[in-house]
Amino acid sequence: MSKSWDVSEISKWGWSKHPVGAVIPEPATTNRYVTGGWRSLRPILDLEKCVHCFICFIFCPDSSILVENEKMDGFKLEHCKGCGICAQVCPKNAIHMMNEAEALGLEQCLLPDDDKKDKKEDKSA
Amino acid sequence: MTKVAAMVGTDAIAEAMRQINPDVVPAYPITPQTSIVETYAQMVADKLVDTEMINVESEHSALSAAIGAAAAGSRVMTATSSQGLALMWEMLYIASGLRLPIVMTNVNRALSAPVNIHCDHSDSMGARDAGWIQLYSEDAQEAYDNIIQAVRIAEHPDVLLPVMVLMDGFIISHSLGRVELLEDQPVKNFVGTIQPPYSLLDTKNPPSFGAFDGLHGYYFEVKRAQAQGMLNASAVIKKVGTEFAGISGRSYDFFETYRLEDAEYAIIALGSAAGTARTAVDELREQGERVGLLKLRMFRPFPAQELVDALSHIKAAAVLDRSDTLAGSIGGPVFVELRSAFYEAEKKPRLYNFIYGLGGRELDINMMKQTVETIQTGMSDGVVQSSVAYLGVRE
């Protein structure tokens, strides 16, 4: 599987450089593309209730359920659009949806003071 | 050795499809195209082909399924007509934009309203800017030959565009005609196997088709590349038309001329009307009139320069259109484009447009001669008459 398609300069490409029919010629390129910025609700996991059944993993339309050592390990927020399907299908009510703005506010509070400014710039980019 | 058969146009298409043996045929029936897919479905049931035939719930779905199958790297064919083509509209642009070499027969038929099932070019002429190559057929033989060539044209790496093969509804689709059928093996060798640049079934390196063009916005560049495919198609169509003579003895070009070289007046037609025009030309020639015919086969891409070169010596020409742009007084699509092609030419004929045959209205030899008389009178009187006339409408 090649991972060689360099699109860093795509906005400068002439018409003959684009793949025929605007095909994206290699898989999993969405990994490099943040789509989570649309989110207005954020899933929050209660690890004490989670039984690691992976029903959320099966249903998540954006492959945003993280797994580590065969355990549910939270959400890939770069790609989670906040649809809430995971919270809906969870048999243990271990996931609830929080207002994204509120979640961002909490994040800011939890950060050490030095990181706060950088974090803000990231979000506005 | 070729086999000569008496065949209706739809059967000739189905026979060509059997010899091509496409991987997938998604189709929905609509008169007068129905018998193509009906005959083909029988061939599938009889295991004469390996095709996966998909019965869908509408023409929109037929072309959608064709697009999916083509993106998977299959050789895909389908057929439609009239309202069916209209219902495919959204998908026509997706097929050409994704550069999928689908081959589709469209049996030309009027668009409603009023409801009319007869021959008329309104359906395919409306799709002229959808990015499909369009090849018109005078008779069942040409329809058969065009379908076989269309596969090679569509799949050529310089082209990669869908091709629409046009055949006049009922006049060709349901009339028995003489067709020289090729043997299976030469057809199979001629079309070869499909070599798609990308395939959804390439599990080692699966591509994505039809993604959003992103906030970078490269739609314009992709369309420019698509326009290049259409530009490249001319040379490929010429080459394939010449190569086809190698297996059939019949060569094909953008258009065919008949007694045009020393003609003063010309008739320009596409589809079955060309046959009527040829007879009219012969009869007028017997009366000493210097009349010729230009039969347009390739409407997309439009062979503008070649048409100018072939017609510049003509005094006046009658351009026949079996559809109207309904744009006011500018005439039918063939006329509009031909007149535009001549704009920069130094030597040009006076062009008259005759819109005829809408909704299957009869076109006979006398009417065809009448067009020539009209342009001759127009030229000798020196009176510039209206350039656009409706031929055969009840006044």
Short mmCIF file of C-alpha atoms in Angstrom, two decimals:
data_model
loop_
_atom_site.label_atom_id
_atom_site.label_comp_id
_atom_site.label_asym_id
_atom_site.label_seq_id
_atom_site.Cartn_x
_atom_site.Cartn_y
_atom_site.Cartn_z
CA MET A 1 0.00 0.00 0.00
CA SER A 2 1.65 3.21 -1.13
CA LYS A 3 1.48 6.29 1.03
CA SER A 4 3.23 8.46 -1.47
CA TRP A 5 0.54 10.78 -2.75
CA ASP A 6 1.80 14.20 -1.77
CA VAL A 7 -0.99 16.75 -1.95
CA SER A 8 0.70 19.47 0.04
CA GLU A 9 0.87 21.68 -3.07
CA ILE A 10 -2.48 20.62 -4.60
CA SER A 11 -3.82 24.15 -4.62
CA LYS A 12 -1.03 25.08 -7.07
CA TRP A 13 -1.41 22.06 -9.39
CA GLY A 14 -2.17 22.58 -13.07
CA TRP A 15 -5.08 20.66 -14.54
CA SER A 16 -3.01 17.87 -16.03
CA LYS A 17 -1.49 16.92 -12.67
CA HIS A 18 -4.76 15.81 -11.06
CA PRO A 19 -5.57 12.09 -11.25
CA VAL A 20 -8.11 11.31 -13.98
CA GLY A 21 -11.70 11.79 -12.81
CA ALA A 22 -10.53 13.38 -9.53
CA VAL A 23 -9.89 9.91 -8.14
CA ILE A 24 -8.10 9.76 -4.81
CA PRO A 25 -5.51 7.15 -5.71
CA GLU A 26 -4.66 5.75 -2.31
CA PRO A 27 -6.62 4.63 0.75
CA ALA A 28 -7.01 6.10 4.21
CA THR A 29 -6.15 9.65 3.20
CA THR A 30 -8.89 10.95 5.52
CA ASN A 31 -6.49 10.21 8.38
CA ARG A 32 -4.61 13.30 7.33
CA TYR A 33 -7.69 15.46 7.19
CA VAL A 34 -9.42 16.85 10.27
CA THR A 35 -13.19 16.62 9.96
CA GLY A 36 -14.09 16.80 13.63
CA GLY A 37 -14.44 20.58 13.48
CA TRP A 38 -18.13 20.23 12.54
CA ARG A 39 -18.92 18.74 15.93
CA SER A 40 -21.41 20.52 18.21
CA LEU A 41 -21.73 17.61 20.65
CA ARG A 42 -18.82 15.64 22.06
CA PRO A 43 -19.01 12.02 23.29
CA ILE A 44 -17.74 11.56 26.84
CA LEU A 45 -16.86 8.07 28.04
CA ASP A 46 -17.49 6.82 31.55
CA LEU A 47 -14.84 4.09 31.81
CA GLU A 48 -16.38 2.73 35.01
CA LYS A 49 -19.57 1.78 33.14
CA CYS A 50 -17.88 0.60 29.90
CA VAL A 51 -17.76 -3.19 29.40
CA HIS A 52 -15.67 -2.98 26.19
CA CYS A 53 -18.33 -4.69 24.09
CA PHE A 54 -17.32 -2.59 21.01
CA ILE A 55 -20.87 -2.02 19.84
CA CYS A 56 -19.92 1.66 19.52
CA PHE A 57 -16.92 0.63 17.41
CA ILE A 58 -19.17 -1.28 15.02
CA PHE A 59 -21.69 1.53 14.67
CA CYS A 60 -19.41 4.59 14.53
CA PRO A 61 -19.72 5.92 10.94
CA ASP A 62 -16.41 7.79 11.19
CA SER A 63 -14.19 5.03 12.65
CA SER A 64 -13.56 7.31 15.61
CA ILE A 65 -13.63 4.77 18.44
CA LEU A 66 -10.09 4.27 19.70
CA VAL A 67 -9.00 0.81 20.84
CA GLU A 68 -5.87 0.05 22.84
CA ASN A 69 -4.97 -3.46 24.08
CA GLU A 70 -8.45 -4.74 23.22
CA LYS A 71 -10.02 -2.06 25.39
CA MET A 72 -12.20 0.90 24.47
CA ASP A 73 -9.88 3.89 24.76
CA GLY A 74 -12.04 6.94 24.03
CA PHE A 75 -12.66 8.87 20.81
CA LYS A 76 -10.62 10.17 17.93
CA LEU A 77 -11.87 13.72 18.08
CA GLU A 78 -10.13 14.74 14.84
CA HIS A 79 -12.78 12.75 12.98
CA CYS A 80 -15.73 12.48 15.40
CA LYS A 81 -18.60 14.64 14.08
CA GLY A 82 -20.64 14.26 17.24
CA CYS A 83 -23.51 12.31 15.70
CA GLY A 84 -24.19 10.56 19.03
CA ILE A 85 -24.78 7.09 17.57
CA CYS A 86 -22.23 5.63 20.01
CA ALA A 87 -24.16 7.06 22.97
CA GLN A 88 -27.43 5.77 21.53
CA VAL A 89 -26.22 2.18 20.96
CA CYS A 90 -24.21 1.81 24.18
CA PRO A 91 -25.99 -0.90 26.27
CA LYS A 92 -24.47 0.41 29.51
CA ASN A 93 -25.10 4.15 29.00
CA ALA A 94 -21.37 4.61 29.33
CA ILE A 95 -21.29 7.43 26.76
CA HIS A 96 -23.03 10.75 27.05
CA MET A 97 -22.96 13.72 24.69
CA MET A 98 -21.69 17.03 26.01
CA ASN A 99 -22.06 20.41 24.39
CA GLU A 100 -18.84 20.96 22.45
CA ALA A 101 -18.36 24.53 23.63
CA GLU A 102 -18.75 23.40 27.19
CA ALA A 103 -16.26 20.57 26.59
CA LEU A 104 -13.78 23.02 25.09
CA GLY A 105 -14.19 25.27 28.11
CA LEU A 106 -13.48 22.39 30.45
CA GLU A 107 -10.45 21.47 28.39
CA GLN A 108 -9.09 24.99 28.82
CA CYS A 109 -9.57 24.82 32.57
CA LEU A 110 -7.69 21.53 32.78
CA LEU A 111 -4.72 22.71 30.76
CA PRO A 112 -1.56 24.01 32.38
CA ASP A 113 -1.37 27.80 31.91
CA ASP A 114 1.53 27.66 29.38
CA ASP A 115 -0.44 25.56 26.88
CA LYS A 116 -3.63 27.58 26.84
CA LYS A 117 -2.64 30.18 24.27
CA ASP A 118 -1.37 27.60 21.73
CA LYS A 119 -4.47 25.53 22.14
CA LYS A 120 -6.67 28.50 21.30
CA GLU A 121 -4.74 29.17 18.10
CA ASP A 122 -5.12 25.54 17.05
CA LYS A 123 -8.89 25.70 17.33
CA SER A 124 -9.20 28.88 15.34
CA ALA A 125 -7.04 27.52 12.49
CA MET B 1 -16.63 -14.77 -42.78
CA THR B 2 -19.46 -12.43 -42.08
CA LYS B 3 -23.04 -13.46 -41.68
CA VAL B 4 -25.77 -11.37 -43.28
CA ALA B 5 -29.02 -11.16 -41.37
CA ALA B 6 -32.30 -9.32 -41.53
CA MET B 7 -32.52 -7.66 -38.14
CA VAL B 8 -34.29 -4.89 -36.32
CA GLY B 9 -31.97 -2.27 -34.85
CA THR B 10 -32.51 -3.32 -31.26
CA ASP B 11 -31.51 -6.91 -32.04
CA ALA B 12 -28.41 -5.71 -33.85
CA ILE B 13 -27.40 -3.81 -30.70
CA ALA B 14 -28.11 -6.83 -28.47
CA GLU B 15 -26.06 -9.03 -30.81
CA ALA B 16 -23.11 -6.63 -30.64
CA MET B 17 -23.43 -6.63 -26.86
CA ARG B 18 -23.41 -10.45 -26.81
CA GLN B 19 -20.17 -10.44 -28.78
CA ILE B 20 -18.63 -7.77 -26.54
CA ASN B 21 -19.80 -9.69 -23.45
CA PRO B 22 -19.65 -6.79 -20.96
CA ASP B 23 -19.15 -7.54 -17.26
CA VAL B 24 -22.20 -5.64 -16.07
CA VAL B 25 -25.45 -4.43 -17.68
CA PRO B 26 -27.79 -2.53 -15.37
CA ALA B 27 -30.98 -1.63 -17.22
CA TYR B 28 -34.55 -0.50 -16.97
CA PRO B 29 -37.00 -0.98 -19.82
CA ILE B 30 -38.39 1.93 -21.82
CA THR B 31 -39.92 1.86 -25.29
CA PRO B 32 -38.46 1.66 -27.90
CA GLN B 33 -35.25 0.57 -26.19
CA THR B 34 -36.92 -2.23 -24.20
CA SER B 35 -36.25 -4.92 -26.74
CA ILE B 36 -32.48 -4.36 -26.49
CA VAL B 37 -32.38 -5.26 -22.80
CA GLU B 38 -35.15 -7.84 -23.21
CA THR B 39 -33.15 -9.67 -25.87
CA TYR B 40 -29.99 -9.25 -23.84
CA ALA B 41 -31.67 -10.57 -20.68
CA GLN B 42 -32.60 -13.69 -22.68
CA MET B 43 -28.96 -14.07 -23.71
CA VAL B 44 -27.92 -13.79 -20.06
CA ALA B 45 -30.56 -16.38 -19.06
CA ASP B 46 -29.36 -18.68 -21.83
CA LYS B 47 -25.80 -18.28 -20.52
CA LEU B 48 -24.56 -16.98 -23.87
CA VAL B 49 -22.69 -14.26 -21.96
CA ASP B 50 -21.03 -13.90 -18.55
CA THR B 51 -22.69 -10.56 -17.84
CA GLU B 52 -24.07 -9.67 -14.44
CA MET B 53 -27.43 -8.19 -15.38
CA ILE B 54 -28.92 -5.86 -12.77
CA ASN B 55 -32.62 -5.11 -12.89
CA VAL B 56 -33.09 -1.73 -11.28
CA GLU B 57 -36.07 0.38 -10.33
CA SER B 58 -35.46 3.36 -12.62
CA GLU B 59 -33.10 4.76 -15.23
CA HIS B 60 -31.52 6.94 -12.56
CA SER B 61 -30.61 3.73 -10.77
CA ALA B 62 -29.57 2.04 -14.01
CA LEU B 63 -26.90 4.64 -14.66
CA SER B 64 -25.99 4.83 -10.98
CA ALA B 65 -25.35 1.08 -10.95
CA ALA B 66 -23.41 1.42 -14.20
CA ILE B 67 -21.24 4.10 -12.59
CA GLY B 68 -20.54 1.95 -9.54
CA ALA B 69 -19.69 -1.06 -11.66
CA ALA B 70 -17.47 0.99 -13.96
CA ALA B 71 -15.65 2.50 -10.96
CA ALA B 72 -15.02 -1.09 -9.87
CA GLY B 73 -13.17 -1.54 -13.14
CA SER B 74 -15.83 -3.48 -15.04
CA ARG B 75 -16.78 -3.07 -18.66
CA VAL B 76 -20.32 -1.74 -18.42
CA MET B 77 -23.06 -1.21 -20.97
CA THR B 78 -26.66 -0.08 -20.72
CA ALA B 79 -29.39 1.33 -22.93
CA THR B 80 -32.17 3.87 -22.62
CA SER B 81 -34.47 6.22 -24.48
CA SER B 82 -36.31 9.51 -24.12
CA GLN B 83 -37.68 10.05 -20.59
CA GLY B 84 -35.31 7.34 -19.42
CA LEU B 85 -32.35 9.42 -20.57
CA ALA B 86 -33.96 12.47 -18.98
CA LEU B 87 -34.21 10.62 -15.68
CA MET B 88 -30.52 9.69 -15.97
CA TRP B 89 -29.56 13.34 -16.31
CA GLU B 90 -27.91 13.80 -12.93
CA MET B 91 -25.86 10.66 -13.39
CA LEU B 92 -24.79 11.48 -16.97
CA TYR B 93 -22.51 14.21 -15.62
CA ILE B 94 -21.18 11.96 -12.86
CA ALA B 95 -20.29 9.22 -15.34
CA SER B 96 -18.35 11.65 -17.54
CA GLY B 97 -16.89 13.63 -14.61
CA LEU B 98 -15.51 10.44 -13.05
CA ARG B 99 -14.19 9.51 -16.53
CA LEU B 100 -15.95 6.15 -16.60
CA PRO B 101 -16.00 4.49 -20.02
CA ILE B 102 -19.63 3.34 -20.00
CA VAL B 103 -21.18 2.53 -23.38
CA MET B 104 -24.88 3.28 -23.68
CA THR B 105 -27.29 2.98 -26.56
CA ASN B 106 -29.92 5.67 -26.62
CA VAL B 107 -32.83 4.97 -28.93
CA ASN B 108 -33.85 8.48 -29.95
CA ARG B 109 -37.37 9.43 -29.00
CA ALA B 110 -39.24 12.64 -28.26
CA LEU B 111 -39.48 14.08 -24.76
CA SER B 112 -42.88 14.79 -23.22
CA ALA B 113 -45.11 16.85 -23.18
CA PRO B 114 -47.29 16.06 -24.97
CA VAL B 115 -46.66 12.37 -24.53
CA ASN B 116 -45.15 10.99 -27.72
CA ILE B 117 -43.17 7.81 -28.18
CA HIS B 118 -41.85 8.42 -31.69
CA CYS B 119 -38.49 9.30 -33.16
CA ASP B 120 -37.04 12.71 -32.35
CA HIS B 121 -33.57 13.78 -31.24
CA SER B 122 -34.67 15.98 -28.32
CA ASP B 123 -33.46 13.44 -25.77
CA SER B 124 -29.82 13.07 -26.80
CA MET B 125 -29.44 16.62 -28.11
CA GLY B 126 -30.41 17.89 -24.69
CA ALA B 127 -27.55 15.83 -23.28
CA ARG B 128 -25.02 17.29 -25.69
CA ASP B 129 -23.13 19.18 -22.98
CA ALA B 130 -23.08 16.28 -20.50
CA GLY B 131 -19.56 15.26 -21.50
CA TRP B 132 -20.53 12.10 -23.37
CA ILE B 133 -19.23 11.21 -26.80
CA GLN B 134 -22.18 10.93 -29.21
CA LEU B 135 -22.17 8.72 -32.31
CA TYR B 136 -25.30 8.74 -34.50
CA SER B 137 -26.29 5.80 -36.67
CA GLU B 138 -28.05 5.86 -40.02
CA ASP B 139 -29.23 2.27 -39.87
CA ALA B 140 -28.97 -0.96 -37.87
CA GLN B 141 -25.62 -1.75 -39.48
CA GLU B 142 -24.09 1.49 -38.26
CA ALA B 143 -25.61 1.07 -34.82
CA TYR B 144 -24.03 -2.40 -34.60
CA ASP B 145 -20.68 -1.09 -35.84
CA ASN B 146 -20.79 1.99 -33.60
CA ILE B 147 -21.39 -0.06 -30.45
CA ILE B 148 -18.33 -2.23 -31.10
CA GLN B 149 -16.15 0.82 -31.80
CA ALA B 150 -17.60 2.70 -28.82
CA VAL B 151 -16.00 0.26 -26.38
CA ARG B 152 -12.54 0.96 -27.76
CA ILE B 153 -13.13 4.72 -27.91
CA ALA B 154 -14.52 5.01 -24.39
CA GLU B 155 -11.77 2.94 -22.78
CA HIS B 156 -8.84 4.54 -24.60
CA PRO B 157 -6.49 5.99 -21.96
CA ASP B 158 -6.39 9.36 -23.76
CA VAL B 159 -10.19 9.53 -23.69
CA LEU B 160 -11.82 7.70 -20.75
CA LEU B 161 -15.27 9.12 -21.41
CA PRO B 162 -18.68 7.49 -21.68
CA VAL B 163 -20.06 6.99 -25.18
CA MET B 164 -23.66 7.27 -26.25
CA VAL B 165 -24.57 5.45 -29.45
CA LEU B 166 -27.70 6.91 -31.00
CA MET B 167 -30.24 5.10 -33.10
CA ASP B 168 -33.54 6.52 -34.38
CA GLY B 169 -36.53 5.18 -32.49
CA PHE B 170 -38.73 2.79 -34.48
CA ILE B 171 -37.30 3.93 -37.85
CA ILE B 172 -34.17 1.93 -37.05
CA SER B 173 -34.91 0.28 -33.73
CA HIS B 174 -38.02 -1.57 -34.95
CA SER B 175 -37.48 -1.82 -38.70
CA LEU B 176 -35.92 -4.84 -40.32
CA GLY B 177 -32.72 -4.04 -42.13
CA ARG B 178 -29.77 -5.83 -43.67
CA VAL B 179 -26.98 -6.25 -41.16
CA GLU B 180 -23.60 -7.83 -41.78
CA LEU B 181 -22.62 -9.47 -38.51
CA LEU B 182 -19.02 -10.14 -37.67
CA GLU B 183 -17.86 -13.40 -36.20
CA ASP B 184 -17.48 -13.44 -32.42
CA GLN B 185 -13.71 -13.84 -32.24
CA PRO B 186 -12.72 -10.81 -34.35
CA VAL B 187 -15.07 -8.67 -32.25
CA LYS B 188 -13.58 -10.03 -29.02
CA ASN B 189 -10.07 -9.39 -30.29
CA PHE B 190 -11.04 -5.91 -31.44
CA VAL B 191 -12.50 -4.81 -28.09
CA GLY B 192 -9.86 -6.63 -26.01
CA THR B 193 -10.10 -6.46 -22.23
CA ILE B 194 -10.71 -3.36 -20.17
CA GLN B 195 -7.65 -1.78 -18.53
CA PRO B 196 -9.08 0.74 -16.05
CA PRO B 197 -6.61 3.23 -14.56
CA TYR B 198 -8.23 2.75 -11.12
CA SER B 199 -10.49 0.10 -9.68
CA LEU B 200 -12.53 0.04 -6.48
CA LEU B 201 -11.78 -3.69 -6.35
CA ASP B 202 -8.03 -3.10 -6.24
CA THR B 203 -7.72 -4.29 -2.65
CA LYS B 204 -3.98 -3.64 -2.55
CA ASN B 205 -4.48 0.04 -3.23
CA PRO B 206 -8.16 0.95 -3.04
CA PRO B 207 -8.94 4.39 -4.50
CA SER B 208 -11.85 6.69 -3.73
CA PHE B 209 -14.19 7.95 -6.44
CA GLY B 210 -16.40 10.99 -6.33
CA ALA B 211 -14.97 12.80 -3.33
CA PHE B 212 -15.82 16.41 -2.50
CA ASP B 213 -13.32 18.64 -4.31
CA GLY B 214 -12.39 20.15 -0.99
CA LEU B 215 -11.96 23.71 0.11
CA HIS B 216 -8.93 23.83 -2.20
CA GLY B 217 -11.44 23.85 -5.06
CA TYR B 218 -9.95 21.93 -7.99
CA TYR B 219 -13.23 21.26 -9.83
CA PHE B 220 -12.17 23.70 -12.57
CA GLU B 221 -8.93 21.79 -13.21
CA VAL B 222 -10.75 18.46 -13.31
CA LYS B 223 -13.25 19.84 -15.85
CA ARG B 224 -10.39 21.20 -17.95
CA ALA B 225 -8.84 17.73 -17.96
CA GLN B 226 -12.22 16.30 -18.97
CA ALA B 227 -12.38 18.75 -21.88
CA GLN B 228 -8.98 17.42 -22.95
CA GLY B 229 -10.39 13.88 -23.00
CA MET B 230 -13.06 15.10 -25.42
CA LEU B 231 -10.44 16.87 -27.54
CA ASN B 232 -8.33 13.70 -27.63
CA ALA B 233 -11.39 11.65 -28.61
CA SER B 234 -11.35 12.93 -32.21
CA ALA B 235 -8.04 11.28 -33.06
CA VAL B 236 -9.05 8.09 -31.26
CA ILE B 237 -12.42 7.91 -33.05
CA LYS B 238 -10.67 8.32 -36.39
CA LYS B 239 -8.08 5.64 -35.57
CA VAL B 240 -10.66 3.17 -34.25
CA GLY B 241 -12.87 3.86 -37.29
CA THR B 242 -9.97 2.99 -39.60
CA GLU B 243 -8.98 -0.10 -37.61
CA PHE B 244 -12.57 -1.30 -37.66
CA ALA B 245 -12.29 -1.62 -41.44
CA GLY B 246 -9.67 -4.28 -40.79
CA ILE B 247 -12.24 -6.65 -39.32
CA SER B 248 -15.35 -5.50 -41.17
CA GLY B 249 -14.37 -3.85 -44.45
CA ARG B 250 -16.33 -0.80 -43.26
CA SER B 251 -14.36 2.26 -42.16
CA TYR B 252 -15.81 5.13 -40.17
CA ASP B 253 -15.01 8.80 -39.93
CA PHE B 254 -16.53 11.87 -38.22
CA PHE B 255 -18.95 12.20 -41.09
CA GLU B 256 -19.60 10.71 -44.49
CA THR B 257 -19.98 12.69 -47.69
CA TYR B 258 -22.01 11.65 -50.71
CA ARG B 259 -21.64 13.37 -54.10
CA LEU B 260 -20.45 16.42 -52.21
CA GLU B 261 -17.15 17.12 -53.98
CA ASP B 262 -18.62 18.93 -57.01
CA ALA B 263 -21.87 19.97 -55.35
CA GLU B 264 -23.22 23.52 -55.19
CA TYR B 265 -25.86 22.68 -52.64
CA ALA B 266 -25.74 20.30 -49.73
CA ILE B 267 -28.01 18.57 -47.28
CA ILE B 268 -26.60 17.98 -43.80
CA ALA B 269 -28.34 15.34 -41.74
CA LEU B 270 -27.71 12.78 -39.03
CA GLY B 271 -29.44 9.51 -38.26
CA SER B 272 -31.93 7.77 -40.53
CA ALA B 273 -32.78 11.00 -42.40
CA ALA B 274 -29.46 10.60 -44.20
CA GLY B 275 -30.89 7.63 -46.10
CA THR B 276 -33.82 9.70 -47.32
CA ALA B 277 -31.43 12.53 -48.21
CA ARG B 278 -29.20 10.20 -50.26
CA THR B 279 -32.14 9.17 -52.44
CA ALA B 280 -33.20 12.81 -52.82
CA VAL B 281 -29.64 13.69 -53.86
CA ASP B 282 -29.67 10.95 -56.52
CA GLU B 283 -33.02 12.09 -57.90
CA LEU B 284 -31.96 15.73 -57.98
CA ARG B 285 -28.68 14.80 -59.64
CA GLU B 286 -30.68 13.04 -62.39
CA GLN B 287 -32.42 16.36 -62.97
CA GLY B 288 -29.04 18.02 -63.34
CA GLU B 289 -28.91 19.66 -59.94
CA ARG B 290 -25.51 19.66 -58.27
CA VAL B 291 -26.54 18.49 -54.84
CA GLY B 292 -24.61 16.47 -52.26
CA LEU B 293 -25.02 15.09 -48.78
CA LEU B 294 -23.01 15.29 -45.59
CA LYS B 295 -24.05 12.76 -42.99
CA LEU B 296 -22.82 13.64 -39.53
CA ARG B 297 -21.92 10.61 -37.43
CA MET B 298 -19.96 12.21 -34.60
CA PHE B 299 -21.76 15.05 -32.86
CA ARG B 300 -19.62 14.93 -29.69
CA PRO B 301 -16.87 15.89 -30.04
CA PHE B 302 -18.12 18.29 -32.72
CA PRO B 303 -15.77 18.14 -35.74
CA ALA B 304 -15.94 21.88 -36.42
CA GLN B 305 -12.82 22.38 -38.54
CA GLU B 306 -13.35 19.22 -40.58
CA LEU B 307 -16.93 20.28 -41.37
CA VAL B 308 -15.77 23.73 -42.45
CA ASP B 309 -13.17 22.14 -44.73
CA ALA B 310 -15.70 19.75 -46.24
CA LEU B 311 -18.40 22.35 -46.87
CA SER B 312 -16.60 25.60 -47.65
CA HIS B 313 -17.04 25.18 -51.41
CA ILE B 314 -20.83 24.85 -51.10
CA LYS B 315 -23.10 27.79 -52.09
CA ALA B 316 -25.87 26.95 -49.68
CA ALA B 317 -26.74 24.08 -47.40
CA ALA B 318 -29.90 22.75 -45.79
CA VAL B 319 -29.10 21.70 -42.22
CA LEU B 320 -31.62 19.23 -40.85
CA ASP B 321 -32.42 19.11 -37.17
CA ARG B 322 -34.75 16.59 -35.59
CA SER B 323 -34.95 18.68 -32.43
CA ASP B 324 -35.26 22.34 -31.60
CA THR B 325 -33.29 24.37 -29.09
CA LEU B 326 -36.53 26.32 -28.44
CA ALA B 327 -34.23 29.28 -27.91
CA GLY B 328 -36.03 31.79 -30.08
CA SER B 329 -34.96 32.00 -33.70
CA ILE B 330 -31.49 30.47 -33.60
CA GLY B 331 -32.55 27.03 -34.85
CA GLY B 332 -31.78 23.44 -33.94
CA PRO B 333 -28.57 22.21 -32.28
CA VAL B 334 -26.80 20.91 -35.42
CA PHE B 335 -27.48 24.22 -37.16
CA VAL B 336 -26.38 26.35 -34.23
CA GLU B 337 -23.08 24.53 -33.90
CA LEU B 338 -22.38 24.33 -37.62
CA ARG B 339 -23.08 28.03 -38.08
CA SER B 340 -20.81 28.78 -35.14
CA ALA B 341 -18.07 26.62 -36.70
CA PHE B 342 -18.19 28.74 -39.85
CA TYR B 343 -17.99 32.10 -38.09
CA GLU B 344 -14.27 32.57 -38.66
CA ALA B 345 -14.15 30.85 -42.06
CA GLU B 346 -13.46 33.06 -45.07
CA LYS B 347 -15.42 30.90 -47.51
CA LYS B 348 -18.72 29.71 -46.20
CA PRO B 349 -22.05 28.50 -47.53
CA ARG B 350 -25.30 30.23 -46.75
CA LEU B 351 -26.83 27.94 -44.11
CA TYR B 352 -30.53 27.24 -43.78
CA ASN B 353 -32.03 25.23 -40.98
CA PHE B 354 -34.95 22.87 -41.40
CA ILE B 355 -36.41 21.54 -38.20
CA TYR B 356 -38.27 18.38 -39.16
CA GLY B 357 -39.72 15.17 -37.82
CA LEU B 358 -40.52 16.26 -34.28
CA GLY B 359 -42.47 13.58 -32.46
CA GLY B 360 -41.94 11.20 -35.37
CA ARG B 361 -43.49 13.38 -38.08
CA GLU B 362 -42.82 11.74 -41.44
CA LEU B 363 -39.93 12.98 -43.57
CA ASP B 364 -40.15 11.85 -47.20
CA ILE B 365 -38.03 12.28 -50.31
CA ASN B 366 -40.19 15.10 -51.68
CA MET B 367 -39.82 17.08 -48.47
CA MET B 368 -36.09 16.57 -48.67
CA LYS B 369 -36.08 17.87 -52.24
CA GLN B 370 -38.20 20.78 -51.09
CA THR B 371 -35.42 21.86 -48.73
CA VAL B 372 -33.00 22.02 -51.66
CA GLU B 373 -35.50 23.97 -53.78
CA THR B 374 -36.00 26.41 -50.92
CA ILE B 375 -32.29 27.14 -50.53
CA GLN B 376 -31.81 27.37 -54.30
CA THR B 377 -34.66 29.90 -54.56
CA GLY B 378 -33.32 31.76 -51.56
CA MET B 379 -29.94 32.11 -53.21
CA SER B 380 -31.17 33.04 -56.75
CA ASP B 381 -33.68 35.63 -55.55
CA GLY B 382 -31.00 37.26 -53.50
CA VAL B 383 -33.65 37.67 -50.87
CA VAL B 384 -32.45 36.53 -47.49
CA GLN B 385 -35.26 34.46 -46.16
CA SER B 386 -35.62 33.27 -42.63
CA SER B 387 -32.74 30.94 -41.84
CA VAL B 388 -34.84 28.67 -39.70
CA ALA B 389 -37.92 26.88 -41.01
CA TYR B 390 -40.13 24.10 -39.71
CA LEU B 391 -40.43 21.39 -42.34
CA GLY B 392 -43.64 19.40 -42.37
CA VAL B 393 -45.47 21.25 -39.63
CA ARG B 394 -49.14 21.96 -40.31
CA GLU B 395 -49.46 25.74 -40.74
#
